Coordinates of C-alpha atoms in Angstrom, one line a residue:
M1239 CA 0.0 0.0 0.0
Q1240 CA 1.8 3.1 -1.3
I1241 CA 1.5 6.5 0.4
S1242 CA 0.4 9.1 -2.1
V1243 CA 1.0 12.8 -1.7
K1244 CA -2.3 13.5 -3.5
N1245 CA -4.2 12.1 -0.5
F1246 CA -2.5 14.5 1.9
K1247 CA -5.4 17.0 1.8
Y1248 CA -7.7 14.2 3.0
D1249 CA -5.4 12.3 5.4
L1250 CA -4.1 15.4 7.3
P1251 CA -7.5 16.4 8.8
S1252 CA -8.4 12.7 9.2
G1253 CA -5.2 12.1 11.1
L1254 CA -6.0 15.1 13.4
V1255 CA -9.4 13.6 14.2
V1256 CA -8.0 10.2 14.9
F1257 CA -5.3 11.8 17.0
L1258 CA -7.9 13.6 19.1
V1259 CA -10.0 10.4 19.5
A1260 CA -6.9 8.2 20.2
L1261 CA -5.3 10.4 22.9
P1262 CA -7.8 9.8 25.7
L1263 CA -8.2 6.2 24.7
C1264 CA -4.5 5.5 25.1
L1265 CA -4.6 7.0 28.6
G1266 CA -7.8 5.3 29.7
I1267 CA -6.6 1.8 28.5
A1268 CA -3.3 2.3 30.3
L1269 CA -5.2 3.1 33.6
A1270 CA -7.5 0.2 33.1
S1271 CA -4.6 -2.1 32.5
G1272 CA -2.8 -1.1 35.7
A1273 CA 0.1 0.2 33.7
P1274 CA 2.0 3.5 33.7
L1275 CA 0.0 6.3 31.9
F1276 CA 2.8 6.9 29.5
S1277 CA 2.7 3.3 28.3
G1278 CA -0.6 3.9 26.5
L1279 CA 0.8 6.9 24.7
I1280 CA 3.9 4.9 23.7
S1281 CA 1.7 2.2 22.1
G1282 CA -0.4 4.9 20.3
I1283 CA 2.7 6.4 18.8
V1284 CA 4.2 3.0 17.8
G1285 CA 0.8 1.9 16.4
G1286 CA 0.6 5.0 14.3
I1287 CA 4.1 5.4 13.0
V1288 CA 5.7 2.0 13.0
I1289 CA 2.7 -0.2 12.2
G1290 CA 1.1 2.5 10.1
A1291 CA 4.3 2.5 7.9
L1292 CA 4.6 -1.3 7.6
S1293 CA 0.9 -2.2 7.3
N1294 CA -0.8 -3.0 4.1
S1295 CA -4.1 -1.6 5.4
A1296 CA -5.2 1.7 4.0
L1297 CA -7.6 2.7 6.8
S1298 CA -6.8 0.6 9.9
V1299 CA -5.4 2.5 12.9
S1300 CA -3.5 0.5 15.6
G1301 CA -2.9 1.2 19.2
P1302 CA -3.5 -0.1 22.8
A1303 CA -6.8 -2.1 22.8
A1304 CA -9.4 -2.1 25.5
G1305 CA -10.2 -5.8 24.7
L1306 CA -6.7 -6.7 26.1
A1307 CA -7.0 -4.5 29.2
A1308 CA -8.2 -7.4 31.5
L1309 CA -5.5 -9.7 30.1
V1310 CA -2.8 -7.1 30.6
F1311 CA -4.0 -6.3 34.2
G1312 CA -4.0 -10.0 35.0
A1313 CA -0.6 -10.5 33.4
I1314 CA 1.1 -7.6 35.3
T1315 CA -0.4 -8.9 38.6
A1316 CA 0.6 -12.5 37.9
I1317 CA 4.1 -11.8 36.6
G1318 CA 4.9 -9.4 39.5
N1319 CA 6.4 -6.3 37.9
Y1320 CA 6.0 -4.2 34.7
E1321 CA 9.5 -4.7 33.4
L1322 CA 8.9 -8.5 33.2
F1323 CA 5.5 -7.9 31.6
L1324 CA 7.2 -5.9 28.9
C1325 CA 9.2 -9.1 28.1
A1326 CA 5.9 -10.9 27.5
V1327 CA 4.9 -8.1 25.1
L1328 CA 8.2 -8.6 23.3
V1329 CA 7.5 -12.4 23.1
A1330 CA 4.1 -11.7 21.7
G1331 CA 5.5 -9.5 19.0
I1332 CA 8.1 -12.1 18.0
L1333 CA 5.4 -14.7 17.7
Q1334 CA 3.2 -12.5 15.6
V1335 CA 6.1 -11.9 13.2
L1336 CA 6.5 -15.7 12.9
L1337 CA 2.8 -16.1 12.3
G1338 CA 3.0 -13.5 9.5
L1339 CA 6.0 -15.2 7.9
A1340 CA 4.2 -18.5 8.1
K1341 CA 1.3 -16.9 6.1
L1342 CA -1.3 -17.7 8.8
G1343 CA -3.1 -14.4 8.4
G1344 CA -5.9 -16.0 6.4
I1345 CA -7.4 -17.6 9.5
A1346 CA -9.9 -14.8 9.6
N1347 CA -11.3 -15.9 6.3
Y1348 CA -12.8 -18.9 8.2
I1349 CA -14.9 -16.6 10.4
P1350 CA -18.4 -16.0 8.9
S1351 CA -19.1 -12.5 7.8
S1352 CA -22.2 -12.4 9.9
V1353 CA -20.0 -12.9 13.0
I1354 CA -17.7 -10.0 11.9
K1355 CA -20.8 -7.8 11.4
G1356 CA -22.1 -8.8 14.8
M1357 CA -18.7 -7.9 16.4
L1358 CA -18.8 -4.5 14.7
T1359 CA -22.4 -3.8 15.7
S1360 CA -21.8 -4.8 19.4
I1361 CA -18.8 -2.6 19.6
G1362 CA -20.9 0.3 18.3
I1363 CA -23.4 -0.3 21.0
L1364 CA -20.7 -0.5 23.7
I1365 CA -19.2 2.7 22.5
I1366 CA -22.5 4.5 22.9
A1367 CA -23.1 3.0 26.3
K1368 CA -19.7 3.8 27.7
Q1369 CA -19.7 7.4 26.4
I1370 CA -22.9 8.3 28.3
P1371 CA -21.0 9.3 31.5
H1372 CA -18.7 11.7 29.6
A1373 CA -21.6 13.1 27.7
F1374 CA -23.3 14.1 31.0
G1375 CA -20.2 14.8 33.1
Y1376 CA -20.4 11.8 35.4
D1377 CA -16.8 10.5 35.2
K1378 CA -15.9 7.8 37.7
D1379 CA -12.2 7.4 37.3
E1380 CA -11.7 4.4 39.5
K1381 CA -10.1 2.5 36.6
G1382 CA -9.3 5.3 34.2
L1383 CA -10.9 7.5 31.6
L1384 CA -13.9 5.6 30.3
T1385 CA -13.5 6.3 26.6
E1386 CA -13.8 2.9 25.1
L1387 CA -14.9 -0.6 26.3
I1388 CA -13.5 -0.3 29.8
D1389 CA -15.4 -1.5 32.9
Y1390 CA -16.7 0.9 35.4
G1391 CA -15.7 -1.5 38.2
S1392 CA -19.3 -1.4 39.4
E1393 CA -21.8 -4.2 39.9
D1394 CA -24.8 -1.9 39.6
M1395 CA -26.9 -3.0 36.7
H1396 CA -28.4 0.5 36.4
E1397 CA -25.1 2.4 36.3
L1398 CA -26.0 3.7 32.8
L1399 CA -28.8 5.7 34.4
Q1400 CA -26.6 7.2 37.1
P1401 CA -25.3 10.0 34.9
L1402 CA -28.8 11.4 34.8
Q1403 CA -28.6 12.0 38.5
H1404 CA -25.2 13.9 38.3
I1405 CA -25.6 16.1 35.2
E1406 CA -23.0 18.8 34.7
V1407 CA -24.8 21.3 32.6
G1408 CA -21.7 22.8 30.9
V1409 CA -20.4 19.4 30.0
T1410 CA -23.8 18.3 28.5
I1411 CA -24.1 21.5 26.5
I1412 CA -20.7 21.0 24.9
C1413 CA -21.6 17.4 24.0
I1414 CA -24.9 18.5 22.4
I1415 CA -23.3 21.4 20.5
S1416 CA -20.5 19.0 19.3
I1417 CA -23.1 16.5 18.0
I1418 CA -25.1 19.2 16.3
I1419 CA -22.0 20.6 14.6
M1420 CA -21.0 17.1 13.3
L1421 CA -24.5 16.4 12.1
L1422 CA -24.7 19.8 10.3
W1423 CA -21.3 19.2 8.8
E1424 CA -22.7 16.1 7.0
K1425 CA -25.4 18.2 5.3
P1426 CA -24.7 18.8 1.6
F1427 CA -24.8 22.7 1.9
I1428 CA -21.8 22.6 4.3
K1429 CA -20.0 19.4 3.0
K1430 CA -19.8 20.8 -0.5
R1431 CA -18.3 24.1 0.6
L1432 CA -15.8 22.6 3.1
P1433 CA -15.2 19.0 1.9
F1434 CA -11.8 18.7 3.5
V1435 CA -12.6 19.9 7.0
P1436 CA -14.0 17.1 9.1
G1437 CA -16.9 18.0 11.4
A1438 CA -15.3 16.2 14.3
L1439 CA -12.3 18.5 14.2
V1440 CA -14.5 21.6 14.1
A1441 CA -16.6 20.2 17.0
V1442 CA -13.4 19.8 19.2
I1443 CA -12.1 23.3 18.4
A1444 CA -15.5 24.8 19.1
A1445 CA -15.7 22.9 22.4
V1446 CA -12.3 24.2 23.5
V1447 CA -13.2 27.8 22.5
I1448 CA -16.6 27.7 24.2
N1449 CA -15.2 26.4 27.5
Q1450 CA -12.3 28.9 27.5
V1451 CA -14.9 31.7 27.1
W1452 CA -16.8 30.3 30.1
V1453 CA -13.6 30.1 32.1
A1454 CA -12.6 33.6 31.2
T1455 CA -16.0 35.1 32.1
G1456 CA -16.3 33.1 35.4
S1457 CA -19.4 31.2 34.2
R1458 CA -20.8 28.5 36.3
L1459 CA -21.0 26.4 33.0
A1460 CA -17.2 26.2 32.8
V1461 CA -16.0 22.6 32.6
N1462 CA -13.5 21.9 35.4
N1463 CA -10.3 19.9 35.1
E1464 CA -12.1 16.7 36.2
H1465 CA -13.9 16.6 32.8
L1466 CA -10.9 17.6 30.6
V1467 CA -8.3 15.5 28.9
K1468 CA -5.4 14.6 31.2
I1469 CA -2.0 13.7 30.0
P1470 CA 1.3 13.8 32.0
V1471 CA 3.5 16.9 31.6
A1472 CA 7.3 16.5 31.6
K1473 CA 9.2 19.4 33.1
S1474 CA 12.5 18.5 31.5
A1475 CA 14.0 16.3 28.8
G1476 CA 15.3 13.9 31.5
E1477 CA 11.8 13.5 32.9
F1478 CA 10.4 12.9 29.5
F1479 CA 12.8 10.1 28.7
G1480 CA 12.2 8.8 32.1
F1481 CA 8.7 7.9 31.0
F1482 CA 10.2 5.1 28.9
T1483 CA 10.9 1.7 30.5
L1484 CA 13.1 -1.1 29.3
P1485 CA 12.1 -4.8 29.6
D1486 CA 13.6 -7.2 32.1
F1487 CA 15.2 -9.8 29.6
S1488 CA 15.4 -12.4 32.3
G1489 CA 11.7 -13.0 31.5
F1490 CA 12.8 -15.1 28.6
L1491 CA 13.7 -17.7 31.2
N1492 CA 10.4 -17.3 33.0
G1493 CA 7.7 -19.8 32.0
K1494 CA 4.9 -17.5 33.2
V1495 CA 6.2 -14.6 31.1
I1496 CA 6.4 -16.9 28.0
M1497 CA 2.8 -18.2 28.7
Y1498 CA 1.4 -14.7 28.8
G1499 CA 3.4 -13.8 25.7
V1500 CA 1.8 -16.6 23.8
F1501 CA -1.7 -15.7 25.1
I1502 CA -1.2 -12.0 24.2
A1503 CA 0.0 -13.0 20.7
I1504 CA -3.1 -15.2 20.1
I1505 CA -5.7 -12.7 21.4
A1506 CA -4.0 -9.7 19.8
S1507 CA -3.7 -11.4 16.5
L1508 CA -7.4 -12.5 16.5
E1509 CA -8.6 -9.0 17.4
T1510 CA -6.4 -7.5 14.7
L1511 CA -7.6 -9.9 12.0
L1512 CA -11.2 -9.3 13.0
S1513 CA -10.8 -5.6 13.0
I1514 CA -9.0 -5.6 9.7
E1515 CA -11.9 -7.7 8.2
A1516 CA -14.4 -5.2 9.7
I1517 CA -12.6 -2.1 8.4
D1518 CA -12.2 -3.6 4.9
N1519 CA -16.0 -4.1 4.9
I1520 CA -16.6 -0.4 5.5
D1521 CA -13.8 0.9 3.2
P1522 CA -15.5 3.0 0.5
Q1523 CA -12.9 1.8 -2.1
R1524 CA -13.3 -1.9 -1.0
R1525 CA -9.6 -2.5 -0.7
V1526 CA -8.4 -5.8 0.7
T1527 CA -5.7 -6.0 3.3
N1528 CA -2.9 -8.6 3.1
T1529 CA -3.4 -10.2 6.5
N1530 CA 0.0 -12.0 6.5
R1531 CA 1.7 -8.6 6.1
E1532 CA -0.6 -7.1 8.8
L1533 CA 0.4 -9.8 11.3
F1534 CA 4.1 -9.1 10.5
A1535 CA 3.6 -5.4 11.0
Q1536 CA 1.7 -5.9 14.2
G1537 CA 4.5 -8.2 15.4
I1538 CA 7.2 -5.5 14.7
G1539 CA 5.0 -2.9 16.5
N1540 CA 4.5 -5.0 19.6
A1541 CA 8.1 -6.0 19.8
A1542 CA 9.0 -2.2 19.5
A1543 CA 6.4 -1.3 22.2
G1544 CA 7.8 -4.0 24.5
L1545 CA 11.3 -2.7 24.2
I1546 CA 10.4 0.9 25.2
G1547 CA 7.6 0.4 27.8
G1548 CA 4.4 0.2 25.7
L1549 CA 1.2 -1.9 26.1
P1550 CA 0.2 -4.6 23.6
I1551 CA -1.1 -3.2 20.3
T1552 CA -3.8 -4.3 17.9
S1553 CA -5.8 -2.8 15.1
V1554 CA -8.6 -1.0 16.8
I1555 CA -12.1 -0.6 15.5
V1556 CA -12.9 2.7 17.3
R1557 CA -9.9 4.6 15.9
S1558 CA -10.2 3.0 12.5
S1559 CA -13.9 3.7 12.2
A1560 CA -13.3 7.3 13.2
N1561 CA -10.6 7.4 10.5
V1562 CA -13.0 6.2 7.8
N1563 CA -15.8 8.5 8.9
A1564 CA -13.3 11.5 8.8
G1565 CA -12.6 10.8 5.2
A1566 CA -9.2 9.2 5.2
K1567 CA -7.9 7.9 1.9
S1568 CA -4.6 6.1 2.8
K1569 CA -2.5 4.9 5.7
L1570 CA -0.8 8.3 5.8
S1571 CA -3.6 9.4 8.2
A1572 CA -2.6 6.7 10.7
I1573 CA 1.1 7.8 10.5
I1574 CA 0.0 11.4 11.0
H1575 CA -2.0 10.5 14.1
G1576 CA 1.1 8.8 15.5
L1577 CA 3.3 11.8 14.8
L1578 CA 0.8 14.1 16.4
L1579 CA 0.7 12.0 19.5
L1580 CA 4.5 12.2 19.7
I1581 CA 4.6 16.0 19.1
C1582 CA 1.8 16.7 21.5
I1583 CA 3.4 14.9 24.5
I1584 CA 6.6 16.8 23.8
S1585 CA 5.4 20.3 23.1
I1586 CA 1.8 21.1 23.9
P1587 CA 0.5 18.8 26.7
V1588 CA -1.0 21.8 28.5
L1589 CA -3.0 22.9 25.5
L1590 CA -4.4 19.4 24.9
N1591 CA -5.4 19.2 28.5
K1592 CA -8.0 21.9 27.7
I1593 CA -10.1 19.6 25.5
P1594 CA -13.4 18.6 27.2
L1595 CA -14.0 14.9 27.3
S1596 CA -17.6 15.4 26.4
A1597 CA -16.5 16.7 22.9
L1598 CA -14.6 13.5 22.4
A1599 CA -17.6 11.5 23.7
A1600 CA -19.7 13.2 21.1
I1601 CA -17.4 12.0 18.3
L1602 CA -17.6 8.4 19.6
L1603 CA -21.3 8.5 20.1
L1604 CA -21.8 9.2 16.4
T1605 CA -19.2 6.7 15.5
G1606 CA -21.0 4.1 17.6
Y1607 CA -24.3 4.9 16.0
K1608 CA -22.9 4.5 12.5
L1609 CA -21.7 1.1 13.5
A1610 CA -25.0 -0.1 15.0
K1611 CA -27.8 1.6 13.1
P1612 CA -31.2 0.0 13.8
S1613 CA -31.7 -0.4 10.1
F1614 CA -28.7 -2.8 10.1
F1615 CA -30.5 -5.3 12.4
K1616 CA -33.5 -5.3 9.9
L1617 CA -31.1 -5.9 7.0
M1618 CA -29.4 -8.8 8.7
F1619 CA -32.8 -10.3 9.6
S1620 CA -33.9 -10.1 6.0
N1621 CA -30.8 -12.0 4.9
G1622 CA -32.2 -15.1 6.5
K1623 CA -31.7 -17.2 9.6
Y1624 CA -28.2 -18.5 8.6
Q1625 CA -27.0 -14.9 8.6
F1626 CA -29.1 -13.5 11.4
I1627 CA -28.6 -16.2 14.1
P1628 CA -24.8 -16.0 14.2
F1629 CA -25.0 -12.2 14.0
A1630 CA -27.5 -12.1 16.9
V1631 CA -25.6 -14.6 19.1
T1632 CA -22.4 -12.6 18.6
V1633 CA -24.0 -9.3 19.6
I1634 CA -25.9 -10.8 22.6
V1635 CA -22.9 -12.6 24.1
I1636 CA -20.5 -9.6 23.7
L1637 CA -23.0 -7.2 25.3
A1638 CA -23.9 -9.7 28.0
I1639 CA -20.2 -9.9 29.1
D1640 CA -18.9 -6.4 28.5
L1641 CA -22.1 -4.4 29.2
F1642 CA -24.3 -6.3 31.6
K1643 CA -21.5 -8.2 33.4
I1644 CA -23.5 -11.5 33.6
Y1645 CA -20.3 -13.5 33.1
P1646 CA -17.2 -13.2 35.3
P1647 CA -14.4 -11.2 33.7
V1648 CA -12.0 -13.3 31.7
S1649 CA -8.9 -12.7 29.7
G1650 CA -9.8 -11.2 26.3
K1651 CA -13.2 -10.3 27.6
G1652 CA -16.4 -10.4 25.6
L1653 CA -15.1 -9.7 22.1
V1654 CA -13.2 -13.1 21.7
I1655 CA -15.9 -15.0 23.6
G1656 CA -18.7 -13.4 21.5
V1657 CA -16.9 -14.2 18.2
G1658 CA -16.4 -17.8 19.4
A1659 CA -20.1 -18.1 20.3
G1660 CA -21.0 -16.6 16.9
I1661 CA -18.9 -19.2 15.1
F1662 CA -20.4 -22.0 17.2
A1663 CA -23.9 -20.7 16.3
A1664 CA -23.1 -20.6 12.6
F1665 CA -21.8 -24.2 12.8
G1666 CA -25.0 -25.2 14.7
A1667 CA -27.2 -23.5 12.1
I1668 CA -25.4 -25.5 9.3
L1669 CA -25.9 -28.7 11.2
H1670 CA -29.6 -27.9 11.8
G1671 CA -30.0 -27.1 8.1
N1672 CA -28.4 -30.4 7.1
L1673 CA -30.9 -32.3 9.2
K1674 CA -33.7 -30.7 7.3
N1675 CA -32.5 -30.8 3.7
S1676 CA -34.0 -32.5 0.7
Y1677 CA -32.5 -35.9 1.6
F1678 CA -35.3 -36.6 4.0
F1679 CA -38.0 -38.8 2.6
H1680 CA -41.6 -38.2 3.9
Q1681 CA -43.2 -41.6 4.0
A1682 CA -46.7 -40.2 4.4
K1683 CA -46.5 -38.5 1.0
H1684 CA -45.3 -41.6 -0.8
K1685 CA -47.7 -43.9 -2.7
E1686 CA -47.0 -47.6 -2.8
G1687 CA -45.2 -48.6 -6.0
D1688 CA -43.7 -45.2 -6.7
G1689 CA -40.0 -45.1 -7.6
I1690 CA -37.7 -43.0 -5.4
K1691 CA -34.6 -41.2 -6.7
I1692 CA -32.0 -39.6 -4.4
H1693 CA -29.5 -37.3 -6.1
L1694 CA -26.4 -36.7 -4.0
S1695 CA -25.0 -33.2 -4.1
E1696 CA -21.5 -32.2 -5.4
E1697 CA -19.9 -32.7 -2.0
V1698 CA -21.2 -35.0 0.6
S1699 CA -19.5 -34.5 4.0
F1700 CA -19.9 -36.0 7.4
L1701 CA -22.4 -33.1 8.1
N1702 CA -24.8 -34.9 5.7
K1703 CA -24.6 -38.2 7.5
A1704 CA -27.5 -37.7 9.8
A1705 CA -29.8 -36.5 7.0
I1706 CA -28.9 -39.4 4.7
R1707 CA -29.4 -42.0 7.5
Q1708 CA -32.8 -40.5 8.3
T1709 CA -33.8 -40.6 4.7
L1710 CA -32.7 -44.2 4.1
D1711 CA -34.2 -45.4 7.4
N1712 CA -37.6 -44.0 6.3
M1713 CA -37.7 -45.7 3.0
P1714 CA -40.9 -47.7 2.6
A1715 CA -40.8 -51.4 1.9
N1716 CA -41.4 -52.9 -1.5
T1717 CA -40.2 -49.9 -3.5
S1718 CA -37.6 -49.1 -6.1
V1719 CA -34.8 -46.7 -4.9
V1720 CA -32.1 -45.1 -7.0
I1721 CA -29.1 -43.4 -5.4
D1722 CA -27.4 -41.2 -8.0
A1723 CA -23.9 -39.9 -7.4
G1724 CA -23.2 -38.8 -11.0
S1725 CA -22.7 -35.1 -10.0
T1726 CA -20.7 -35.9 -6.9
T1727 CA -17.0 -35.1 -6.6
Y1728 CA -16.5 -36.1 -2.9
I1729 CA -18.3 -38.5 -0.6
D1730 CA -17.2 -38.8 3.0
F1731 CA -16.1 -42.2 4.2
D1732 CA -18.8 -42.4 6.9
V1733 CA -21.5 -41.7 4.3
L1734 CA -20.1 -44.4 2.0
E1735 CA -20.3 -46.9 4.9
L1736 CA -23.9 -45.8 5.5
I1737 CA -24.8 -46.5 1.9
K1738 CA -23.1 -49.9 1.9
E1739 CA -24.9 -50.8 5.1
F1740 CA -28.2 -49.9 3.5
R1741 CA -27.3 -51.9 0.4
D1742 CA -26.2 -55.0 2.2
I1743 CA -28.6 -55.2 5.1
K1744 CA -31.5 -52.8 5.3
A1745 CA -32.6 -52.8 1.6
P1746 CA -32.9 -56.6 1.4
L1747 CA -34.8 -56.8 4.7
K1748 CA -37.4 -54.3 3.4
N1749 CA -37.6 -55.9 -0.1
I1750 CA -36.3 -52.7 -1.7
N1751 CA -35.0 -52.7 -5.3
L1752 CA -31.9 -50.6 -4.9
Q1753 CA -29.8 -49.2 -7.8
L1754 CA -26.5 -47.3 -7.3
R1755 CA -25.5 -45.0 -10.1
G1756 CA -22.5 -42.7 -10.8
F1757 CA -20.3 -43.8 -8.0
K1758 CA -16.6 -43.6 -8.8
D1759 CA -14.4 -46.7 -8.8
K1760 CA -12.4 -45.5 -5.8
Y1761 CA -15.6 -45.7 -3.6
Q1762 CA -15.7 -49.5 -4.2
I1763 CA -19.4 -49.5 -4.8
E1764 CA -20.8 -51.4 -7.8
N1765 CA -23.0 -49.3 -10.0
E1766 CA -26.3 -50.3 -11.6
L1767 CA -26.5 -53.0 -8.8
N1768 CA -30.0 -54.3 -8.1
V1769 CA -30.4 -55.4 -4.5
Q1770 CA -33.7 -57.2 -3.7
S1771 CA -35.1 -59.1 -0.8
V1772 CA -34.0 -62.7 -0.5
H1773 CA -37.5 -63.6 0.5

């Protein structure tokens, strides 16, 4: 994926928007992971610059992932210190490089599209739910800035309604104004006049200006520091470089470190491949990412992050979706966002700390809505049960774990479990369909003396075994049956044994005149064979 200068006018403003969205996410995930705040920023920078440069994806944006927060927190606690944990991140990166070189990136192709769409939709719903506190000014920072899919640490099932009891008027007004600005910016009369200025960027600038006016005039609406972006400020170059942490390489001899490295590699790779698939699906140009190269790039990025004190990195839906919605054309926008993260923590941390969190919440609320529009549920339902059932199961399981907390927290959280449940549901739907296919013979509709002909499909796998057994077992006595395999290229061994059993035992007992046609010689079944009762 080449970087083109002609896309700069699109990618610069998009990179700015993603930078503004990514900044609080990096900090929030670091806090939720029990890691140093600066580690989240390091991963954001590495994800943007290093992975952005190496990746084949045009629109994906990488950084620290909320889906790994529980795993990272558990790993740091179990391993004992952060320096040893960094060695696990380094191990994960090396393993991902090996996976890419082994060309195992295609594993995501075996995940049904309905499951991918379910993952995307559920993330959209979770984004909306988790931004409600910021929208109203009810920020509980027990585990960090709640800007993505991070737990509140509360067992209260009604916590989403709590912000309504603690509304900060100024915070809410800024959120509403930001949403209105972004919605207006999508209208043709503005979009045609200012096509290269993203509404999200305008909304953030407007939010800062409005709040600074309130502060200057002493208004009671002024948003206080509790509801503003917070990033660490270095007072000297030495303090800045002190934010970086080197790994403890003795971890390579620690079995627990290696185990968590393998686990991080598996979960991070799966999340990346699923995210890449989802982003390719919403790419306006329908470009397809080389997943082997993506795994290689992610591995290099994670190895680099582990060497300088960063968190594990994956391709992230939230940032990537914001990137698409802001009008990005190439991966230059991801690199720009990484460079801006680097520049801001060096030069303008005080200015960035003036951005209201509710303005960023407004960006993510609209992003979440676009991922989970009600019309999309209707579309999936109209596509039939084999699409809707895995989609619905994926959404329900992810929301049950990450939103309603009906399942104990586990490593990888609801995303991976939900995708697994969706795949299982898709497999179950196929099995159910095979039990009710055209092989089944309805004895009640058969008239005595009628001939029966069974055409085997092009490929007959073990999944068809139950249906074929049910069909053959329901054959009426004293009939003529033809099993035609003329169009078949593959028949599973178990199915062949079933047909042989029917030929040698069941057909003669029921006085059935059986003819076998079109079976290849390798199946060792005689064609045009008449099998009749011995009676």
